[in-house]
Amino acid sequence: MSKLKEFWNQAVKFSLGKGKLDAKERFSVKLDKLFDILTCKCQITSCEGGGCDGCVIQAHINCSCSREKRIPLKDLAYTKGQKEKVGSKGSHQIGGPDLQEHKRQADGDEDLELESVAEDEFVPEVELFPETEPEPAASTKVQKNYALASVRYGIGLRPTAAIATAALIDAGIITEDNTSKVIDKNKVKRAQEKLMRELGEEFEEKCREMGGISCILFDGRIDLANVMMEAEGSDQSFPAKIREHYYPCWFNVKVKHSWIKGPRHIQFQLDCLKSQRKEVLDLVRRSAWYAHSEAILQTLLCSEDQKERIEERIEGVERILAIRGEGDPDTQLGDSSVRTRRTPDINCDASSIGDLISWSEGVSEPPLTCLLSTSEVKNVIKTPMEIEVFE
């Protein structure tokens, strides 16, 4: 490394125009020669000068260096030529690889290696992992019945996955040591899509065999999409379909999509479905997530600044005060501990959002008011509570 640094410093000095002219010329001559980094500095003589013409080595050296520092005999002639050459060419040049010689030497080395291994030391290859038919992926093991039942009864992906996984646990297929058969919602979705494709292909095949289908009929006695509507102020009724109620609800949600409007959508849905059958109302009850006391109270506190809305804010404040009970208005806060959130039973005959549920038990105030003192909650009567808009 020191020789490289010294050589580099000389090159930098001469490139800047420093140094004597004769030293610069000697340096230029040295640039055309092989940079000598060999540890052995012993003199090399050619066979021509030694009187041994026809020698295979073509060069000799009287070296007194240690074995690890000596130059190999086959490299003597090349090293001597590189040290003495001037310019880009010398008596010895590096050519391309001799593929024939390389193959010969490689084959010889391989033969020597094989001969060195004794026959009694040979160990036959043991097949540790015998080849077996690959097991189908866990996602393909979701039974067809799971997908069919979930599509038939309109069960979501997550509930279907949870029920199917629980069934496999009960059957002993899923254990603590083997959880590869656990079913998630993505596996259920793929199973449903595969099932629907198969059913679609089967339906198309039947259509081709039967010569096509001209129309599809339904039985109004069992089809819940067919309902009877009663005209207001009259005893007459007329047939209708659920979609006549679905579209107004859908557009109402699209226009008023703030999360504090959830209880009002439940009320609007009940107003549209009062003429429906009991089975339809049961579906509304099961999906009345926004009828929880927390959501209703938050909607009451955020009611607009109108006469009828002020009454709603008063109702919301009074119900929160009833939940909190007696206490110092300036220091009393709401209960922010972990609570059970259960979809409540709704009153299908409710005329306002405050009448949607029973306030006798299992009610709690909104999380956003738990950090407000009782005095601050009372101020909501004058000014509606403002919240972040989460679309």
CSV table of C-alpha atoms in Angstrom, one decimal:
chain,number,residue,atom,x,y,z
A,1,MET,CA,0.0,0.0,0.0
A,2,SER,CA,2.9,2.4,0.8
A,3,LYS,CA,4.4,1.7,-2.7
A,4,LEU,CA,1.1,2.6,-4.3
A,5,LYS,CA,0.7,5.8,-2.4
A,6,GLU,CA,4.3,6.8,-3.3
A,7,PHE,CA,3.7,6.1,-6.9
A,8,TRP,CA,0.5,8.1,-6.9
A,9,ASN,CA,2.1,11.1,-5.2
A,10,GLN,CA,4.8,11.1,-7.8
A,11,ALA,CA,2.2,11.1,-10.6
A,12,VAL,CA,0.3,14.0,-9.0
A,13,LYS,CA,3.6,16.0,-8.6
A,14,PHE,CA,4.6,15.5,-12.2
A,15,SER,CA,1.1,16.3,-13.5
A,16,LEU,CA,1.3,19.7,-11.7
A,17,GLY,CA,4.6,20.5,-13.5
A,18,LYS,CA,6.8,19.9,-10.5
A,19,GLY,CA,10.1,17.9,-10.3
A,20,LYS,CA,13.2,17.7,-12.5
A,21,LEU,CA,13.0,16.8,-16.2
A,22,ASP,CA,15.2,13.7,-16.0
A,23,ALA,CA,13.1,12.4,-13.0
A,24,LYS,CA,9.9,13.0,-15.1
A,25,GLU,CA,11.4,11.0,-18.0
A,26,ARG,CA,12.3,8.1,-15.8
A,27,PHE,CA,8.8,8.1,-14.3
A,28,SER,CA,7.3,8.1,-17.9
A,29,VAL,CA,9.4,5.0,-18.7
A,30,LYS,CA,8.3,3.4,-15.5
A,31,LEU,CA,4.6,3.9,-16.5
A,32,ASP,CA,5.1,1.6,-19.5
A,33,LYS,CA,6.5,-1.2,-17.3
A,34,LEU,CA,4.8,-3.6,-15.0
A,35,PHE,CA,4.4,-2.1,-11.6
A,36,ASP,CA,6.6,-4.4,-9.5
A,37,ILE,CA,4.8,-5.3,-6.3
A,38,LEU,CA,6.5,-8.7,-5.9
A,39,THR,CA,8.2,-9.3,-2.5
A,40,CYS,CA,11.0,-11.3,-4.2
A,41,LYS,CA,13.6,-9.0,-5.6
A,42,CYS,CA,16.1,-11.7,-6.7
A,43,GLN,CA,17.5,-11.4,-10.2
A,44,ILE,CA,16.0,-13.5,-13.0
A,45,THR,CA,18.2,-14.7,-15.9
A,46,SER,CA,17.0,-16.1,-19.2
A,47,CYS,CA,18.0,-19.5,-20.6
A,48,GLU,CA,19.7,-17.7,-23.5
A,49,GLY,CA,22.2,-16.0,-21.1
A,50,GLY,CA,22.6,-19.2,-19.0
A,51,GLY,CA,23.5,-21.4,-21.9
A,52,CYS,CA,20.6,-23.8,-21.6
A,53,ASP,CA,18.8,-23.4,-24.9
A,54,GLY,CA,15.6,-25.4,-25.3
A,55,CYS,CA,14.8,-25.3,-21.6
A,56,VAL,CA,11.1,-25.6,-21.0
A,57,ILE,CA,11.1,-23.0,-18.1
A,58,GLN,CA,13.0,-20.5,-20.3
A,59,ALA,CA,14.2,-18.6,-17.2
A,60,HIS,CA,16.1,-19.3,-14.0
A,61,ILE,CA,16.5,-17.6,-10.6
A,62,ASN,CA,18.9,-18.0,-7.7
A,63,CYS,CA,16.4,-17.2,-5.0
A,64,SER,CA,17.1,-17.2,-1.2
A,65,CYS,CA,13.7,-15.9,-0.2
A,66,SER,CA,11.3,-18.0,2.0
A,67,ARG,CA,9.0,-20.4,0.2
A,68,GLU,CA,5.9,-18.3,0.5
A,69,LYS,CA,7.6,-15.3,-1.2
A,70,ARG,CA,9.2,-17.1,-4.1
A,71,ILE,CA,8.0,-16.7,-7.7
A,72,PRO,CA,6.6,-19.9,-9.2
A,73,LEU,CA,9.0,-21.4,-11.8
A,74,LYS,CA,6.4,-21.4,-14.6
A,75,ASP,CA,5.9,-17.6,-14.1
A,76,LEU,CA,9.6,-16.7,-14.2
A,77,ALA,CA,9.8,-16.0,-18.0
A,78,TYR,CA,6.6,-13.9,-17.9
A,79,THR,CA,7.7,-11.9,-14.9
A,80,LYS,CA,11.1,-11.2,-16.4
A,81,GLY,CA,9.5,-10.0,-19.7
A,82,GLN,CA,7.1,-7.7,-17.9
A,83,LYS,CA,9.8,-6.1,-15.8
A,84,GLU,CA,12.0,-5.4,-18.9
A,85,LYS,CA,9.3,-4.4,-21.4
A,86,VAL,CA,9.0,-0.8,-22.6
A,87,GLY,CA,5.7,0.3,-24.0
A,88,SER,CA,2.5,-1.6,-24.2
A,89,LYS,CA,4.0,-4.8,-25.6
A,90,GLY,CA,6.6,-7.2,-24.2
A,91,SER,CA,8.0,-10.6,-25.0
A,92,HIS,CA,5.1,-12.2,-23.3
A,93,GLN,CA,1.4,-11.2,-23.7
A,94,ILE,CA,-1.7,-12.4,-21.9
A,95,GLY,CA,-3.9,-14.3,-24.3
A,96,GLY,CA,-7.3,-15.8,-24.2
A,97,PRO,CA,-8.1,-18.9,-22.1
A,98,ASP,CA,-6.9,-22.2,-23.4
A,99,LEU,CA,-10.2,-24.2,-23.2
A,100,GLN,CA,-8.6,-27.5,-24.2
A,101,GLU,CA,-5.9,-27.3,-21.6
A,102,HIS,CA,-8.3,-26.1,-19.0
A,103,LYS,CA,-10.6,-29.1,-19.6
A,104,ARG,CA,-7.7,-31.4,-19.5
A,105,GLN,CA,-6.5,-30.1,-16.1
A,106,ALA,CA,-10.0,-30.0,-14.7
A,107,ASP,CA,-10.7,-33.6,-15.7
A,108,GLY,CA,-7.4,-34.6,-14.1
A,109,ASP,CA,-8.2,-32.9,-10.9
A,110,GLU,CA,-11.7,-34.6,-10.8
A,111,ASP,CA,-10.2,-38.0,-11.4
A,112,LEU,CA,-7.7,-37.5,-8.6
A,113,GLU,CA,-10.5,-36.4,-6.2
A,114,LEU,CA,-12.6,-39.5,-7.0
A,115,GLU,CA,-9.6,-41.8,-6.6
A,116,SER,CA,-8.9,-40.3,-3.2
A,117,VAL,CA,-12.3,-41.3,-1.9
A,118,ALA,CA,-12.2,-44.9,-0.5
A,119,GLU,CA,-15.0,-47.2,-1.5
A,120,ASP,CA,-15.9,-48.0,2.2
A,121,GLU,CA,-16.4,-44.2,2.8
A,122,PHE,CA,-19.1,-43.9,0.2
A,123,VAL,CA,-22.5,-43.2,1.7
A,124,PRO,CA,-25.5,-43.7,-0.6
A,125,GLU,CA,-28.0,-40.8,-0.9
A,126,VAL,CA,-30.8,-41.1,1.6
A,127,GLU,CA,-34.2,-39.7,0.6
A,128,LEU,CA,-35.2,-37.8,3.7
A,129,PHE,CA,-38.4,-36.4,2.2
A,130,PRO,CA,-40.1,-38.9,-0.1
A,131,GLU,CA,-42.0,-37.4,-2.9
A,132,THR,CA,-45.7,-37.3,-2.3
A,133,GLU,CA,-48.7,-35.7,-4.1
A,134,PRO,CA,-48.9,-32.1,-3.0
A,135,GLU,CA,-51.8,-31.3,-0.7
A,136,PRO,CA,-54.4,-28.9,-2.0
A,137,ALA,CA,-54.2,-25.4,-0.7
A,138,ALA,CA,-56.2,-24.7,2.5
A,139,SER,CA,-58.3,-22.1,0.5
A,140,THR,CA,-59.6,-24.9,-1.7
A,141,LYS,CA,-60.7,-27.0,1.3
A,142,VAL,CA,-63.5,-24.6,2.2
A,143,GLN,CA,-66.5,-26.9,1.8
A,144,LYS,CA,-69.0,-26.1,-0.9
A,145,ASN,CA,-71.8,-26.2,1.7
A,146,TYR,CA,-70.4,-23.3,3.6
A,147,ALA,CA,-70.3,-21.1,0.6
A,148,LEU,CA,-73.8,-22.2,-0.5
A,149,ALA,CA,-75.3,-21.6,2.9
A,150,SER,CA,-73.7,-18.2,3.3
A,151,VAL,CA,-75.0,-17.1,-0.2
A,152,ARG,CA,-78.5,-18.6,0.5
A,153,TYR,CA,-79.0,-16.8,3.8
A,154,GLY,CA,-77.1,-13.7,3.0
A,155,ILE,CA,-74.5,-14.2,5.8
A,156,GLY,CA,-71.4,-12.0,5.6
A,157,LEU,CA,-67.9,-13.2,4.8
A,158,ARG,CA,-66.5,-12.8,8.3
A,159,PRO,CA,-69.4,-14.5,10.1
A,160,THR,CA,-69.2,-17.4,7.7
A,161,ALA,CA,-65.5,-17.7,8.2
A,162,ALA,CA,-65.9,-17.7,12.0
A,163,ILE,CA,-68.6,-20.3,11.9
A,164,ALA,CA,-66.7,-22.6,9.5
A,165,THR,CA,-63.5,-22.3,11.6
A,166,ALA,CA,-65.4,-23.1,14.8
A,167,ALA,CA,-66.9,-26.2,13.1
A,168,LEU,CA,-63.4,-27.4,12.1
A,169,ILE,CA,-62.1,-26.8,15.7
A,170,ASP,CA,-65.0,-28.9,17.1
A,171,ALA,CA,-64.2,-31.6,14.6
A,172,GLY,CA,-60.5,-31.7,15.7
A,173,ILE,CA,-59.2,-30.6,12.3
A,174,ILE,CA,-57.8,-27.3,13.6
A,175,THR,CA,-55.6,-27.7,16.7
A,176,GLU,CA,-53.1,-25.5,18.6
A,177,ASP,CA,-50.3,-27.2,16.7
A,178,ASN,CA,-52.0,-27.1,13.3
A,179,THR,CA,-53.7,-23.9,12.3
A,180,SER,CA,-53.2,-24.3,8.6
A,181,LYS,CA,-56.9,-25.1,8.0
A,182,VAL,CA,-58.2,-21.8,9.6
A,183,ILE,CA,-60.7,-20.2,7.2
A,184,ASP,CA,-60.7,-16.4,6.7
A,185,LYS,CA,-63.0,-14.1,4.8
A,186,ASN,CA,-60.9,-14.2,1.7
A,187,LYS,CA,-61.1,-18.0,1.5
A,188,VAL,CA,-64.9,-17.8,1.9
A,189,LYS,CA,-65.1,-15.1,-0.8
A,190,ARG,CA,-63.1,-17.3,-3.3
A,191,ALA,CA,-65.3,-20.3,-2.5
A,192,GLN,CA,-68.4,-18.2,-3.1
A,193,GLU,CA,-67.1,-16.9,-6.4
A,194,LYS,CA,-66.1,-20.4,-7.5
A,195,LEU,CA,-69.6,-21.7,-6.5
A,196,MET,CA,-71.4,-19.0,-8.4
A,197,ARG,CA,-69.3,-19.7,-11.5
A,198,GLU,CA,-70.2,-23.4,-11.3
A,199,LEU,CA,-73.9,-22.7,-10.7
A,200,GLY,CA,-73.9,-20.2,-13.6
A,201,GLU,CA,-72.3,-22.7,-16.0
A,202,GLU,CA,-74.8,-25.4,-14.8
A,203,PHE,CA,-77.7,-23.0,-15.4
A,204,GLU,CA,-76.5,-22.1,-18.9
A,205,GLU,CA,-76.1,-25.8,-19.7
A,206,LYS,CA,-79.7,-26.4,-18.6
A,207,CYS,CA,-80.9,-23.5,-20.7
A,208,ARG,CA,-79.3,-25.0,-23.8
A,209,GLU,CA,-80.8,-28.4,-23.1
A,210,MET,CA,-84.3,-27.0,-22.5
A,211,GLY,CA,-84.1,-24.7,-25.5
A,212,GLY,CA,-84.0,-21.4,-23.6
A,213,ILE,CA,-86.2,-19.7,-20.9
A,214,SER,CA,-88.8,-17.3,-22.0
A,215,CYS,CA,-89.7,-15.9,-18.6
A,216,ILE,CA,-89.1,-16.3,-14.9
A,217,LEU,CA,-92.1,-16.2,-12.4
A,218,PHE,CA,-92.3,-16.0,-8.7
A,219,ASP,CA,-94.8,-17.1,-6.0
A,220,GLY,CA,-96.0,-14.0,-4.1
A,221,ARG,CA,-96.9,-16.2,-1.1
A,222,ILE,CA,-93.2,-17.0,-0.4
A,223,ASP,CA,-91.4,-14.2,-2.2
A,224,LEU,CA,-90.9,-11.4,0.5
A,225,ALA,CA,-90.2,-8.9,-2.3
A,226,ASN,CA,-93.9,-8.9,-3.0
A,227,VAL,CA,-95.8,-6.8,-0.4
A,228,MET,CA,-99.2,-5.3,0.1
A,229,MET,CA,-99.5,-1.5,0.6
A,230,GLU,CA,-102.4,0.2,2.3
A,231,ALA,CA,-103.6,3.6,1.0
A,232,GLU,CA,-103.7,6.3,3.6
A,233,GLY,CA,-107.2,7.3,4.6
A,234,SER,CA,-108.7,4.2,2.9
A,235,ASP,CA,-109.2,0.5,3.6
A,236,GLN,CA,-108.0,-0.4,0.1
A,237,SER,CA,-104.6,-2.1,-0.5
A,238,PHE,CA,-102.5,-2.7,-3.6
A,239,PRO,CA,-99.5,-4.9,-4.4
A,240,ALA,CA,-96.0,-3.4,-4.4
A,241,LYS,CA,-92.4,-4.4,-4.1
A,242,ILE,CA,-89.8,-3.8,-1.4
A,243,ARG,CA,-87.6,-1.9,-3.9
A,244,GLU,CA,-90.2,0.9,-3.8
A,245,HIS,CA,-89.1,1.4,-0.2
A,246,TYR,CA,-85.5,0.6,-0.7
A,247,TYR,CA,-84.7,3.4,-3.2
A,248,PRO,CA,-85.9,6.3,-0.9
A,249,CYS,CA,-83.8,4.9,2.0
A,250,TRP,CA,-80.8,4.5,-0.3
A,251,PHE,CA,-81.0,8.0,-1.6
A,252,ASN,CA,-81.6,9.4,1.9
A,253,VAL,CA,-78.4,7.8,3.1
A,254,LYS,CA,-76.5,9.1,0.1
A,255,VAL,CA,-77.7,12.7,0.6
A,256,LYS,CA,-77.3,12.7,4.5
A,257,HIS,CA,-74.2,10.5,4.9
A,258,SER,CA,-72.8,12.0,8.1
A,259,TRP,CA,-72.5,9.4,10.9
A,260,ILE,CA,-74.6,11.4,13.3
A,261,LYS,CA,-77.6,10.9,10.9
A,262,GLY,CA,-77.6,7.2,11.5
A,263,PRO,CA,-80.5,7.1,14.0
A,264,ARG,CA,-82.6,9.3,11.7
A,265,HIS,CA,-82.1,6.8,8.9
A,266,ILE,CA,-83.3,4.1,11.2
A,267,GLN,CA,-86.4,6.1,11.9
A,268,PHE,CA,-86.9,6.9,8.2
A,269,GLN,CA,-86.5,3.2,7.4
A,270,LEU,CA,-89.2,2.2,10.0
A,271,ASP,CA,-91.6,4.8,8.5
A,272,CYS,CA,-91.1,3.2,5.1
A,273,LEU,CA,-91.5,-0.4,6.3
A,274,LYS,CA,-94.4,-0.2,8.7
A,275,SER,CA,-96.6,-1.9,6.1
A,276,GLN,CA,-94.1,-4.7,5.6
A,277,ARG,CA,-94.4,-8.2,6.9
A,278,LYS,CA,-93.0,-9.3,10.3
A,279,GLU,CA,-90.1,-11.1,8.6
A,280,VAL,CA,-88.9,-7.8,7.0
A,281,LEU,CA,-89.1,-5.9,10.3
A,282,ASP,CA,-86.9,-8.6,11.9
A,283,LEU,CA,-84.2,-7.8,9.4
A,284,VAL,CA,-84.4,-4.1,10.3
A,285,ARG,CA,-84.2,-4.9,14.0
A,286,ARG,CA,-81.1,-7.0,13.6
A,287,SER,CA,-79.3,-4.3,11.6
A,288,ALA,CA,-80.3,-1.3,13.8
A,289,TRP,CA,-76.7,-0.6,14.8
A,290,TYR,CA,-77.3,3.2,14.9
A,291,ALA,CA,-80.2,2.7,17.3
A,292,HIS,CA,-77.7,2.3,20.2
A,293,SER,CA,-78.1,4.8,23.0
A,294,GLU,CA,-74.7,6.4,22.3
A,295,ALA,CA,-75.6,7.1,18.7
A,296,ILE,CA,-79.1,8.4,19.6
A,297,LEU,CA,-77.8,10.8,22.3
A,298,GLN,CA,-75.0,12.1,20.0
A,299,THR,CA,-77.6,12.8,17.3
A,300,LEU,CA,-79.8,14.6,19.8
A,301,LEU,CA,-77.0,16.8,21.1
A,302,CYS,CA,-76.0,17.8,17.5
A,303,SER,CA,-79.5,18.7,16.4
A,304,GLU,CA,-79.8,21.9,14.3
A,305,ASP,CA,-80.7,25.2,16.0
A,306,GLN,CA,-84.4,25.1,15.3
A,307,LYS,CA,-87.4,25.1,17.7
A,308,GLU,CA,-88.1,21.3,17.4
A,309,ARG,CA,-84.4,20.6,17.4
A,310,ILE,CA,-83.9,22.5,20.6
A,311,GLU,CA,-86.4,20.2,22.3
A,312,GLU,CA,-84.3,17.2,21.0
A,313,ARG,CA,-81.1,18.7,22.6
A,314,ILE,CA,-83.0,19.2,25.9
A,315,GLU,CA,-84.0,15.6,25.8
A,316,GLY,CA,-80.5,14.5,25.0
A,317,VAL,CA,-79.0,16.5,27.9
A,318,GLU,CA,-81.6,15.3,30.4
A,319,ARG,CA,-81.0,11.6,29.5
A,320,ILE,CA,-77.2,12.1,29.9
A,321,LEU,CA,-77.8,13.7,33.3
A,322,ALA,CA,-80.0,10.8,34.3
A,323,ILE,CA,-77.2,8.4,33.3
A,324,ARG,CA,-74.6,10.3,35.3
A,325,GLY,CA,-76.7,10.8,38.4
A,326,GLU,CA,-76.0,13.3,41.2
A,327,GLY,CA,-72.6,15.1,41.4
A,328,ASP,CA,-70.7,18.4,41.2
A,329,PRO,CA,-71.6,19.9,37.8
A,330,ASP,CA,-68.2,21.5,37.4
A,331,THR,CA,-66.1,18.3,38.1
A,332,GLN,CA,-68.4,15.4,37.3
A,333,LEU,CA,-67.4,13.6,34.1
A,334,GLY,CA,-68.9,10.7,32.2
A,335,ASP,CA,-68.0,7.0,32.5
A,336,SER,CA,-65.4,6.3,29.8
A,337,SER,CA,-64.6,2.8,30.9
A,338,VAL,CA,-64.9,-0.2,28.5
A,339,ARG,CA,-68.6,-1.0,28.0
A,340,THR,CA,-70.6,-3.7,26.2
A,341,ARG,CA,-72.2,-2.6,23.0
A,342,ARG,CA,-75.2,-4.6,22.0
A,343,THR,CA,-77.6,-3.8,19.3
A,344,PRO,CA,-80.8,-2.9,21.2
A,345,ASP,CA,-84.4,-3.9,20.6
A,346,ILE,CA,-86.1,-1.1,18.7
A,347,ASN,CA,-89.6,0.1,18.9
A,348,CYS,CA,-91.1,-0.2,15.4
A,349,ASP,CA,-93.9,2.2,16.3
A,350,ALA,CA,-91.6,5.0,17.4
A,351,SER,CA,-92.5,8.4,16.1
A,352,SER,CA,-89.1,10.1,17.0
A,353,ILE,CA,-85.5,8.9,17.5
A,354,GLY,CA,-85.8,9.3,21.2
A,355,ASP,CA,-88.5,6.6,21.3
A,356,LEU,CA,-86.6,4.1,19.3
A,357,ILE,CA,-85.3,2.2,22.3
A,358,SER,CA,-86.1,1.7,26.0
A,359,TRP,CA,-84.0,3.9,28.3
A,360,SER,CA,-84.6,1.8,31.4
A,361,GLU,CA,-81.4,-0.3,31.3
A,362,GLY,CA,-78.3,-0.9,29.3
A,363,VAL,CA,-77.8,2.7,28.2
A,364,SER,CA,-74.6,4.7,28.1
A,365,GLU,CA,-73.7,8.2,27.0
A,366,PRO,CA,-71.6,8.9,23.9
A,367,PRO,CA,-67.8,8.7,24.2
A,368,LEU,CA,-67.4,12.3,23.0
A,369,THR,CA,-69.3,13.6,26.0
A,370,CYS,CA,-67.5,11.5,28.6
A,371,LEU,CA,-64.7,14.1,28.9
A,372,LEU,CA,-67.1,17.0,29.3
A,373,SER,CA,-68.2,18.2,32.7
A,374,THR,CA,-71.9,18.3,33.5
A,375,SER,CA,-71.9,22.1,33.2
A,376,GLU,CA,-70.5,21.8,29.7
A,377,VAL,CA,-73.1,19.2,28.7
A,378,LYS,CA,-75.8,21.6,29.8
A,379,ASN,CA,-74.4,24.3,27.6
A,380,VAL,CA,-75.3,22.2,24.6
A,381,ILE,CA,-79.0,23.2,25.1
A,382,LYS,CA,-78.0,26.7,23.9
A,383,THR,CA,-75.6,25.7,21.2
A,384,PRO,CA,-75.5,22.4,19.2
A,385,MET,CA,-72.5,20.2,19.9
A,386,GLU,CA,-69.9,20.4,17.1
A,387,ILE,CA,-68.0,17.3,16.2
A,388,GLU,CA,-65.5,16.2,13.6
A,389,VAL,CA,-67.0,15.2,10.2
A,390,PHE,CA,-66.2,11.6,9.5
A,391,GLU,CA,-67.6,10.7,6.1
